[in-house]
PDB file of C-alpha atoms in Angstrom:
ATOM      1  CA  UNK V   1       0.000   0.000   0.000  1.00 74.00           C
ATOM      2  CA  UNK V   2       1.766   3.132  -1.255  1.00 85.00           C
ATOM      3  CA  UNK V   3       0.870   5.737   1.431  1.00 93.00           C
ATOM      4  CA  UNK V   4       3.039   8.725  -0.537  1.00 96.00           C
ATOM      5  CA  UNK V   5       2.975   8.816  -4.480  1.00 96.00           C
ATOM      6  CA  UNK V   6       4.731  10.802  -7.135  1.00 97.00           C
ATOM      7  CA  UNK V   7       2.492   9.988 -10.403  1.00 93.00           C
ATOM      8  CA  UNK V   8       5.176  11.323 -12.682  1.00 95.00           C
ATOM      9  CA  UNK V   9       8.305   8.908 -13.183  1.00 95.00           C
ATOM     10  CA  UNK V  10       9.967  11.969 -15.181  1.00 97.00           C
ATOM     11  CA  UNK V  11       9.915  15.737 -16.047  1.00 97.00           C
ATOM     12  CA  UNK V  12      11.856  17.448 -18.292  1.00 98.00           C
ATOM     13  CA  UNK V  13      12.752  21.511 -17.595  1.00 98.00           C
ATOM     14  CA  UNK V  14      14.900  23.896 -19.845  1.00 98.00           C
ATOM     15  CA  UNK V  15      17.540  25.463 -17.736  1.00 98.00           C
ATOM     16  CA  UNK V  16      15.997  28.951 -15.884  1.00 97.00           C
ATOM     17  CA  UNK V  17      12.278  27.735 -15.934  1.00 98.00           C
ATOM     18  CA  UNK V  18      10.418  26.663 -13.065  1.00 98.00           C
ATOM     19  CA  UNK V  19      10.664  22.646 -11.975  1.00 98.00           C
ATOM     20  CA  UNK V  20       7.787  21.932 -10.502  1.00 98.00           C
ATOM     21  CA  UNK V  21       7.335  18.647  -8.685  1.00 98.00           C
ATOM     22  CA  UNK V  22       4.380  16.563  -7.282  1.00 98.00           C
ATOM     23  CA  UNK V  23       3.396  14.115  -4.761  1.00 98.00           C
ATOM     24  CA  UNK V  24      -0.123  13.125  -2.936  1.00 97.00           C
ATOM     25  CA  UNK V  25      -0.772  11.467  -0.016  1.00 97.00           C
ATOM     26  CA  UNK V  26      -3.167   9.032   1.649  1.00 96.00           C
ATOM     27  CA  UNK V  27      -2.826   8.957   5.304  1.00 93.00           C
ATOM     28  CA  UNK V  28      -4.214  11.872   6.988  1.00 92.00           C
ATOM     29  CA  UNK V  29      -2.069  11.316   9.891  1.00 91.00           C
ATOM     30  CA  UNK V  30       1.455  12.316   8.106  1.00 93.00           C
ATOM     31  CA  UNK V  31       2.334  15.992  10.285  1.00 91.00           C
ATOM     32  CA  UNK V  32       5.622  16.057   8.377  1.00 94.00           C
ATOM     33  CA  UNK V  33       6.649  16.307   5.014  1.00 96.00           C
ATOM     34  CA  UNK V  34      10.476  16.376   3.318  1.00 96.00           C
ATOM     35  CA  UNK V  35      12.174  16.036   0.015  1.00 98.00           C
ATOM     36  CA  UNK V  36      15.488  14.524  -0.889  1.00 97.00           C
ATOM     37  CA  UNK V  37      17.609  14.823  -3.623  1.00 97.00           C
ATOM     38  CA  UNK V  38      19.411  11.476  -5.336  1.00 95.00           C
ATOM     39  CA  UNK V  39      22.082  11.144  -7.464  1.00 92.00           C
ATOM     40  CA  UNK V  40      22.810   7.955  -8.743  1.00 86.00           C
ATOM     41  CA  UNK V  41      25.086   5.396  -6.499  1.00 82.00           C
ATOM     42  CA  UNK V  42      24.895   8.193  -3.608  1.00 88.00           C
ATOM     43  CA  UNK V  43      22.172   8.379  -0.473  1.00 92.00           C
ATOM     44  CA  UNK V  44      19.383  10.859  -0.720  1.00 95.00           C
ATOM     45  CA  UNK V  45      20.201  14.329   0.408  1.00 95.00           C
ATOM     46  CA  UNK V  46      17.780  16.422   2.437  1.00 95.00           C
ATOM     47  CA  UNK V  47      16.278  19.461   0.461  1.00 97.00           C
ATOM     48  CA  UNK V  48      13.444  20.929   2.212  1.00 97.00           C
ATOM     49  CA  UNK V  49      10.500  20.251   4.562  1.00 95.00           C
ATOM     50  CA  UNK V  50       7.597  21.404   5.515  1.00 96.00           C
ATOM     51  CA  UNK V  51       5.483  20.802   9.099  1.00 94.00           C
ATOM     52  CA  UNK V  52       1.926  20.003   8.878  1.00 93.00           C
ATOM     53  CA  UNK V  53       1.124  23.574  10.835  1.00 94.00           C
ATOM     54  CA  UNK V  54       2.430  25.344   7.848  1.00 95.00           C
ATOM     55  CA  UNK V  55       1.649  25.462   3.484  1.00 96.00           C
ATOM     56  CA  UNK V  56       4.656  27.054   2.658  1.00 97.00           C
ATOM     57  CA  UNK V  57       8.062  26.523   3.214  1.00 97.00           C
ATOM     58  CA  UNK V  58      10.982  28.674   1.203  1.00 97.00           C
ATOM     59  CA  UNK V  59      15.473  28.036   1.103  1.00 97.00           C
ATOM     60  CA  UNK V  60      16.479  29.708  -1.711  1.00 97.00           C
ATOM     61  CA  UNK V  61      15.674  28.106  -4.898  1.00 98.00           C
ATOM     62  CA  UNK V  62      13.597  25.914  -3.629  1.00 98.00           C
ATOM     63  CA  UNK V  63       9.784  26.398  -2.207  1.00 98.00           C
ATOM     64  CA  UNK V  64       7.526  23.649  -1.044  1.00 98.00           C
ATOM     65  CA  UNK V  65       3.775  23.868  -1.028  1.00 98.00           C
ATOM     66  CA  UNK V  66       1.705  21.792   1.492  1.00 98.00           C
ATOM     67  CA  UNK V  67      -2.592  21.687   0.683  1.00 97.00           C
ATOM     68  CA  UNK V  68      -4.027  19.402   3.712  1.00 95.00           C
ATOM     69  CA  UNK V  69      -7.098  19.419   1.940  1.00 95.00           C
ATOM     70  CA  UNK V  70      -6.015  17.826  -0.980  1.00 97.00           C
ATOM     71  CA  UNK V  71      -3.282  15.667   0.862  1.00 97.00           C
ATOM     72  CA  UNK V  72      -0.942  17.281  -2.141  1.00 97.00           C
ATOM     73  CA  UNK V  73       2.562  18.684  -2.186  1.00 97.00           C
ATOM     74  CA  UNK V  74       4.756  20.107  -4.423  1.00 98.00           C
ATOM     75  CA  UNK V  75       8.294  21.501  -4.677  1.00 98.00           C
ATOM     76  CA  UNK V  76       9.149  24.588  -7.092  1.00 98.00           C
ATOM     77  CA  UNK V  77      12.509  25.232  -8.112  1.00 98.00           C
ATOM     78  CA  UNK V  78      12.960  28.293 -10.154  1.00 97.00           C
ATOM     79  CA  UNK V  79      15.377  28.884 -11.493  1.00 98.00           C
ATOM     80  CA  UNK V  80      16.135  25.267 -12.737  1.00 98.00           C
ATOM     81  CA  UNK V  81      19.643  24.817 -13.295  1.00 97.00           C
ATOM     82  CA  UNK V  82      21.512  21.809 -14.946  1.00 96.00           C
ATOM     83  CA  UNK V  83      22.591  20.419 -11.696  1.00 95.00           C
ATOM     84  CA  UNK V  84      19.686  19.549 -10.702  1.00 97.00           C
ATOM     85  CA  UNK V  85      19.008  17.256 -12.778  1.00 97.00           C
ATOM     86  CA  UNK V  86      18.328  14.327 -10.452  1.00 97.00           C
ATOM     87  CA  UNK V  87      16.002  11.500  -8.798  1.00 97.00           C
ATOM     88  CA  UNK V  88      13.766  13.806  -6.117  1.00 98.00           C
ATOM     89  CA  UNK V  89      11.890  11.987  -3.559  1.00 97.00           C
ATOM     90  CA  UNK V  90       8.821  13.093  -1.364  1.00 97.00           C
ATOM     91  CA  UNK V  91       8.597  11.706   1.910  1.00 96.00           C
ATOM     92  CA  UNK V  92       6.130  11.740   4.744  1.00 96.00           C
ATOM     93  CA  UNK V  93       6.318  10.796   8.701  1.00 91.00           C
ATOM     94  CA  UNK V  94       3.920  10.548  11.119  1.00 81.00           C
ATOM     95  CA  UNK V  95       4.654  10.971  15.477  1.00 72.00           C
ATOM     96  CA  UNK V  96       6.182   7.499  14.234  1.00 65.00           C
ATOM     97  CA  UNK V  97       9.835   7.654  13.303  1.00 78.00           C
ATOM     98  CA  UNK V  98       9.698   6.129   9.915  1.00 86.00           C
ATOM     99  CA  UNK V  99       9.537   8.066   6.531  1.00 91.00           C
ATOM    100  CA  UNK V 100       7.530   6.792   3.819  1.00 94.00           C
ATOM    101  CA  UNK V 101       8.735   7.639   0.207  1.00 96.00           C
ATOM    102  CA  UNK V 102       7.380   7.758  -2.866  1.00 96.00           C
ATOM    103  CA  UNK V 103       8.888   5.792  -5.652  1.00 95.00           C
ATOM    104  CA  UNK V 104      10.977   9.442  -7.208  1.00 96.00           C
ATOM    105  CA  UNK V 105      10.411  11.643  -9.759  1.00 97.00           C
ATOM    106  CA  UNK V 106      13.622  11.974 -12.405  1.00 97.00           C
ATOM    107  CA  UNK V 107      14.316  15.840 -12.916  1.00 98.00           C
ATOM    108  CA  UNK V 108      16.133  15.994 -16.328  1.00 98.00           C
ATOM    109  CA  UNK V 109      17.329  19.892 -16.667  1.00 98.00           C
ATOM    110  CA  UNK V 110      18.188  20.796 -20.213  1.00 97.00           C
ATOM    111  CA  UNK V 111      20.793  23.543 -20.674  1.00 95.00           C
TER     112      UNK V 111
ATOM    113  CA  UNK E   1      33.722  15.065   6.222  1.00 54.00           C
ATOM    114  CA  UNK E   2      31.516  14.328   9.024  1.00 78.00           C
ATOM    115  CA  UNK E   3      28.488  12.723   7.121  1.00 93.00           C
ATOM    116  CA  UNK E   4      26.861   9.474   7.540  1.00 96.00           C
ATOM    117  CA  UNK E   5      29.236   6.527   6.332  1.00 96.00           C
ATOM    118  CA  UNK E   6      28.639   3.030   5.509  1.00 97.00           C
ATOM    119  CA  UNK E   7      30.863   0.724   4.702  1.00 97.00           C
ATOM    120  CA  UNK E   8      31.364  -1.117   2.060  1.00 97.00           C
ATOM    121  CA  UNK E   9      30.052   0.902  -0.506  1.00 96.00           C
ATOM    122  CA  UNK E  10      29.373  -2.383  -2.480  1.00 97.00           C
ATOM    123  CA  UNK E  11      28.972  -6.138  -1.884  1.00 98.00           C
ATOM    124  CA  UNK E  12      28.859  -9.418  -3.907  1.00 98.00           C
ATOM    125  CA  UNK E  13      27.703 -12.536  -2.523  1.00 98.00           C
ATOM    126  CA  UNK E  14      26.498 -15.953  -3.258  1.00 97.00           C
ATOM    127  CA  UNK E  15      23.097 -16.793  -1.882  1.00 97.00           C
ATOM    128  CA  UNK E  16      23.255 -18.574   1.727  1.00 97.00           C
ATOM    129  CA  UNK E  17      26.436 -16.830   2.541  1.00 98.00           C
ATOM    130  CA  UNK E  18      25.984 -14.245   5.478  1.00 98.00           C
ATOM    131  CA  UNK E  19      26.859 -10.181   4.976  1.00 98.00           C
ATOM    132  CA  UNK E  20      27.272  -7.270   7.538  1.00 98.00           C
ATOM    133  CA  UNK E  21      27.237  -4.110   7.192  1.00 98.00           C
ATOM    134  CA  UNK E  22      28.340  -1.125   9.261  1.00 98.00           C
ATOM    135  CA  UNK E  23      27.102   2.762   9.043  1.00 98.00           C
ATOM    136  CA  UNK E  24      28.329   5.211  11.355  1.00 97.00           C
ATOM    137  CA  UNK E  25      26.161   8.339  11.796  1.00 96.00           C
ATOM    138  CA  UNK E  26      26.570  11.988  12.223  1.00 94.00           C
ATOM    139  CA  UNK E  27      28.436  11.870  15.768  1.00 91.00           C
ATOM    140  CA  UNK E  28      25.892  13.789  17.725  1.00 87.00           C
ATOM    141  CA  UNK E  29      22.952  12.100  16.533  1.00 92.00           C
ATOM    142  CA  UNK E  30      21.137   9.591  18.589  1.00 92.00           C
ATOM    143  CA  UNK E  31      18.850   7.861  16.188  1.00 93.00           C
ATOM    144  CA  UNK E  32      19.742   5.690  13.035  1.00 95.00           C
ATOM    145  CA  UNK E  33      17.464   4.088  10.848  1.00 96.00           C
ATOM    146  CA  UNK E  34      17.992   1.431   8.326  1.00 97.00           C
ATOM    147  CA  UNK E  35      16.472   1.000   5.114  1.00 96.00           C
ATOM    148  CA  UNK E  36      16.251  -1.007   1.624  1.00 96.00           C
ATOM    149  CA  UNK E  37      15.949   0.646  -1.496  1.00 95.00           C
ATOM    150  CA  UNK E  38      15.164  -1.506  -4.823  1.00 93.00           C
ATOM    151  CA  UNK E  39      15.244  -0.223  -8.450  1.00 89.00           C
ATOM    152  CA  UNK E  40      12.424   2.094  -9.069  1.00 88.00           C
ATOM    153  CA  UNK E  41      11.387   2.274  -5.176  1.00 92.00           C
ATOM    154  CA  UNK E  42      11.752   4.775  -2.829  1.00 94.00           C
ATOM    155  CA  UNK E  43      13.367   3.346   0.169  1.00 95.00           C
ATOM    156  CA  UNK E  44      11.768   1.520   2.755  1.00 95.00           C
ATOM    157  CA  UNK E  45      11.964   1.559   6.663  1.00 94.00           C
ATOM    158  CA  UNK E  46      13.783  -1.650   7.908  1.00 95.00           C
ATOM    159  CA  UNK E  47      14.565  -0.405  11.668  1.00 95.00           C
ATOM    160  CA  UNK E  48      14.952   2.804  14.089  1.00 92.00           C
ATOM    161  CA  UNK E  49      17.374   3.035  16.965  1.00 94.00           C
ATOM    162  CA  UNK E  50      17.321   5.964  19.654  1.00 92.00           C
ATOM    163  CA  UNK E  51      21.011   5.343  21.223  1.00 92.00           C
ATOM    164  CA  UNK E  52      21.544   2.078  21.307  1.00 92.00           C
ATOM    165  CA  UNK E  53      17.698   0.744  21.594  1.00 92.00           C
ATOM    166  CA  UNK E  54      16.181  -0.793  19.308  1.00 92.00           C
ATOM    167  CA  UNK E  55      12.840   1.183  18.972  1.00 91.00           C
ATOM    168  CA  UNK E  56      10.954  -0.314  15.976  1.00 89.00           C
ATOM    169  CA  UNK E  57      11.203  -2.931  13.019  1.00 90.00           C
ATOM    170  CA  UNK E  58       9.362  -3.350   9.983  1.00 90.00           C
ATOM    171  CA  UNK E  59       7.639  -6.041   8.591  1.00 88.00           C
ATOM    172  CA  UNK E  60      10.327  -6.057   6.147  1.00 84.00           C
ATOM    173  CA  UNK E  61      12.934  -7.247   8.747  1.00 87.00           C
ATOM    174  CA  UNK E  62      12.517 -10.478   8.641  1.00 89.00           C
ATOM    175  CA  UNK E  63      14.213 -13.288  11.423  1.00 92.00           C
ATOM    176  CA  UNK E  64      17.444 -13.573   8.926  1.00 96.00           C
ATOM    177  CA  UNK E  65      17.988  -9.741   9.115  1.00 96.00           C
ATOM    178  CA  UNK E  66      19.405  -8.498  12.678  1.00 96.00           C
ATOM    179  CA  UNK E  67      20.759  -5.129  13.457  1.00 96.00           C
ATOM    180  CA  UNK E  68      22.545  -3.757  16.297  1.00 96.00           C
ATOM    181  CA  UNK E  69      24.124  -0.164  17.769  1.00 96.00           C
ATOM    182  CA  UNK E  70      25.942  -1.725  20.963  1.00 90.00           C
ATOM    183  CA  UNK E  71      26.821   1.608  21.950  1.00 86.00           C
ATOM    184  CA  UNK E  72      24.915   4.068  20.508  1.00 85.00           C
ATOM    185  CA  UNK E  73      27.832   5.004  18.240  1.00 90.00           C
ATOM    186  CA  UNK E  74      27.938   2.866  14.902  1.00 96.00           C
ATOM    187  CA  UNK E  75      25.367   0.445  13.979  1.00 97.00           C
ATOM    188  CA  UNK E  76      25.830  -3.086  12.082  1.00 98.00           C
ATOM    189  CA  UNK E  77      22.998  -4.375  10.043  1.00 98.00           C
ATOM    190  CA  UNK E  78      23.805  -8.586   9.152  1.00 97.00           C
ATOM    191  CA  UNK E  79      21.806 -10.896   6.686  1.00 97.00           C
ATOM    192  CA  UNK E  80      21.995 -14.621   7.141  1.00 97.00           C
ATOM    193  CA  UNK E  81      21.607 -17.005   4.426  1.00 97.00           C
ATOM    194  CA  UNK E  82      21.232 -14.645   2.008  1.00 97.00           C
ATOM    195  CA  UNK E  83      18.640 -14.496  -0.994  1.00 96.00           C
ATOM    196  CA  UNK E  84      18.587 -13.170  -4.319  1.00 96.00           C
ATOM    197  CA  UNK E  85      16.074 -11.076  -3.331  1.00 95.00           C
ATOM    198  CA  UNK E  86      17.623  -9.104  -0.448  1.00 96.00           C
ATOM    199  CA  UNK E  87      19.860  -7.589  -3.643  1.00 97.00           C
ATOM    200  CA  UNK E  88      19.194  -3.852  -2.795  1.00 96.00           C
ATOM    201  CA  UNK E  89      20.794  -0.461  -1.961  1.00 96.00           C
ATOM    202  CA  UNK E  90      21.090  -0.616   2.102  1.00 97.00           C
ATOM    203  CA  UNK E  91      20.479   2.755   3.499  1.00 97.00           C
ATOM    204  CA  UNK E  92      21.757   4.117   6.829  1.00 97.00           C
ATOM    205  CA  UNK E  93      20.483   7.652   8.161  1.00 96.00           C
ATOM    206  CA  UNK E  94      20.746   9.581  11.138  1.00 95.00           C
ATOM    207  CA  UNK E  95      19.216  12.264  13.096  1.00 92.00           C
ATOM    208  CA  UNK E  96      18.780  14.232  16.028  1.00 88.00           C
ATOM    209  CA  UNK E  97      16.676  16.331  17.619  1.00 74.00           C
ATOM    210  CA  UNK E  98      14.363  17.332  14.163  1.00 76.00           C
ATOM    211  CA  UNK E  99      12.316  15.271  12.099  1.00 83.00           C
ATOM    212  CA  UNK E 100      15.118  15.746   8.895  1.00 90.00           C
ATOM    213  CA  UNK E 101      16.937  12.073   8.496  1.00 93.00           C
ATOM    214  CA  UNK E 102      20.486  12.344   6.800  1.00 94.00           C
ATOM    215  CA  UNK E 103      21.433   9.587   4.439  1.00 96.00           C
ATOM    216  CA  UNK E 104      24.803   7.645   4.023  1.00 97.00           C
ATOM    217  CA  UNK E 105      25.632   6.758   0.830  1.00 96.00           C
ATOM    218  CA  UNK E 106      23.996   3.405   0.908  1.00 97.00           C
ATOM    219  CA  UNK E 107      25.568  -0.488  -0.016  1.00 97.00           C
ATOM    220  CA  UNK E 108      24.714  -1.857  -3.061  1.00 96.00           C
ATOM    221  CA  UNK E 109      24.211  -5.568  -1.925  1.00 97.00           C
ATOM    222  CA  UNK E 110      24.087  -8.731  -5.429  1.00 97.00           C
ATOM    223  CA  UNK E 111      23.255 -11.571  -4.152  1.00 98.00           C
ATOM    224  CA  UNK E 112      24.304 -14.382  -6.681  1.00 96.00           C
TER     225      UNK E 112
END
């Protein structure tokens, strides 16, 4: 039972646009969301998060939208640049100390 | 660099032999978590430790898979009589006092 889902395996950006990246959730429970970054052959790197309390969260680049109502969250990143070009993974956690992922969506940046 | 580490980056077996691994967290941090990554997954939660208790395990962890953090330092995660499918990236991350988990760079397990 996938509890956190990114529907779209792949997105493609031209350099300087907007990335804009999706994920839904099913458990109502989740109070805290994140988003790594993965290269291939390397661990995922923390990017952002966002608490449960709040819809937006901003570092730089990067801005993460939170709608409880829809169970939907999204990051921006504007402006895209080639190195970002990567495998980005939502995650969710409840008071429980687990994250659940979705499976990644591959962020192809073209220069 | 004071990152998570794991160690060894990669390992080859033949199925029914046993493997360990070690990761070694972010030196203040008192939880670790284990999990399993396969192709085209995110990963998945194998076990939690807060110092050197053993908090929670998944479903995933079954009887052949044991983990330990003897002193709330470095934590060893070993599968016996391996199976092909336990081939997976093995994922160590720490953390502290937040809710943000910090990722080693993972072992690539084949099990042959």
């Amino acid at each position: 039972d996938q509890q956190v889902k990114q529907n779209s395996p792949s997105l493609s950006v031209q350099e300087g646009r907007i990335s804009i990246l999706n994920c839904d959730y099913t458990n109502s429970m989740f109070d805290y969301f994140l988003w790594y970054k993965k290269y291939p052959a390397e661990g995922p790197t923390f990017l952002i998060s966002i608490s449960s309390i709040k819809d937006k969260n901003e570092d730089g680049r990067f801005t993460v939208f939170l709608n409880k109502s829809a169970k939907h969250l999204s990051l921006h990143i504007v402006p895209s640049q080639p190195g970002d070009s990567a495998v980005y993974f939502c995650a969710a956690l409840t008071g429980a100390n687990n994250l659940f992922f979705g499976t990644g969506t591959r962020l192809t940046v073209i220069p | 660099d004071t990152g998570v580490s794991q160690d060894p980056r990669h390992k080859i077996t033949k199925r029914g032999q046993n493997v360990t691994f070690r990761c070694d967290p972010i030196s203040e941090h008192n939880r670790l978590y284990w999990y399993r990554q396969t192709l085209g997954q995110g990963p998945e939660f194998l076990t939690y430790f807060q110092n050197e208790a053993q908090l929670e395990k998944s479903r995933l962890l079954s009887d052949r898979f044991s983990a330990e953090r003897p002193k709330g330092s470095f934590s060893t995660l070993e599968i016996q009589r391996t199976e092909q499918g336990d081939s997976a990236m093995y994922l160590c991350a720490s953390g502290y006092l937040s809710e943000t988990q910090y990722f080693g760079p993972g072992t690539r397990l084949l099990v042959l």
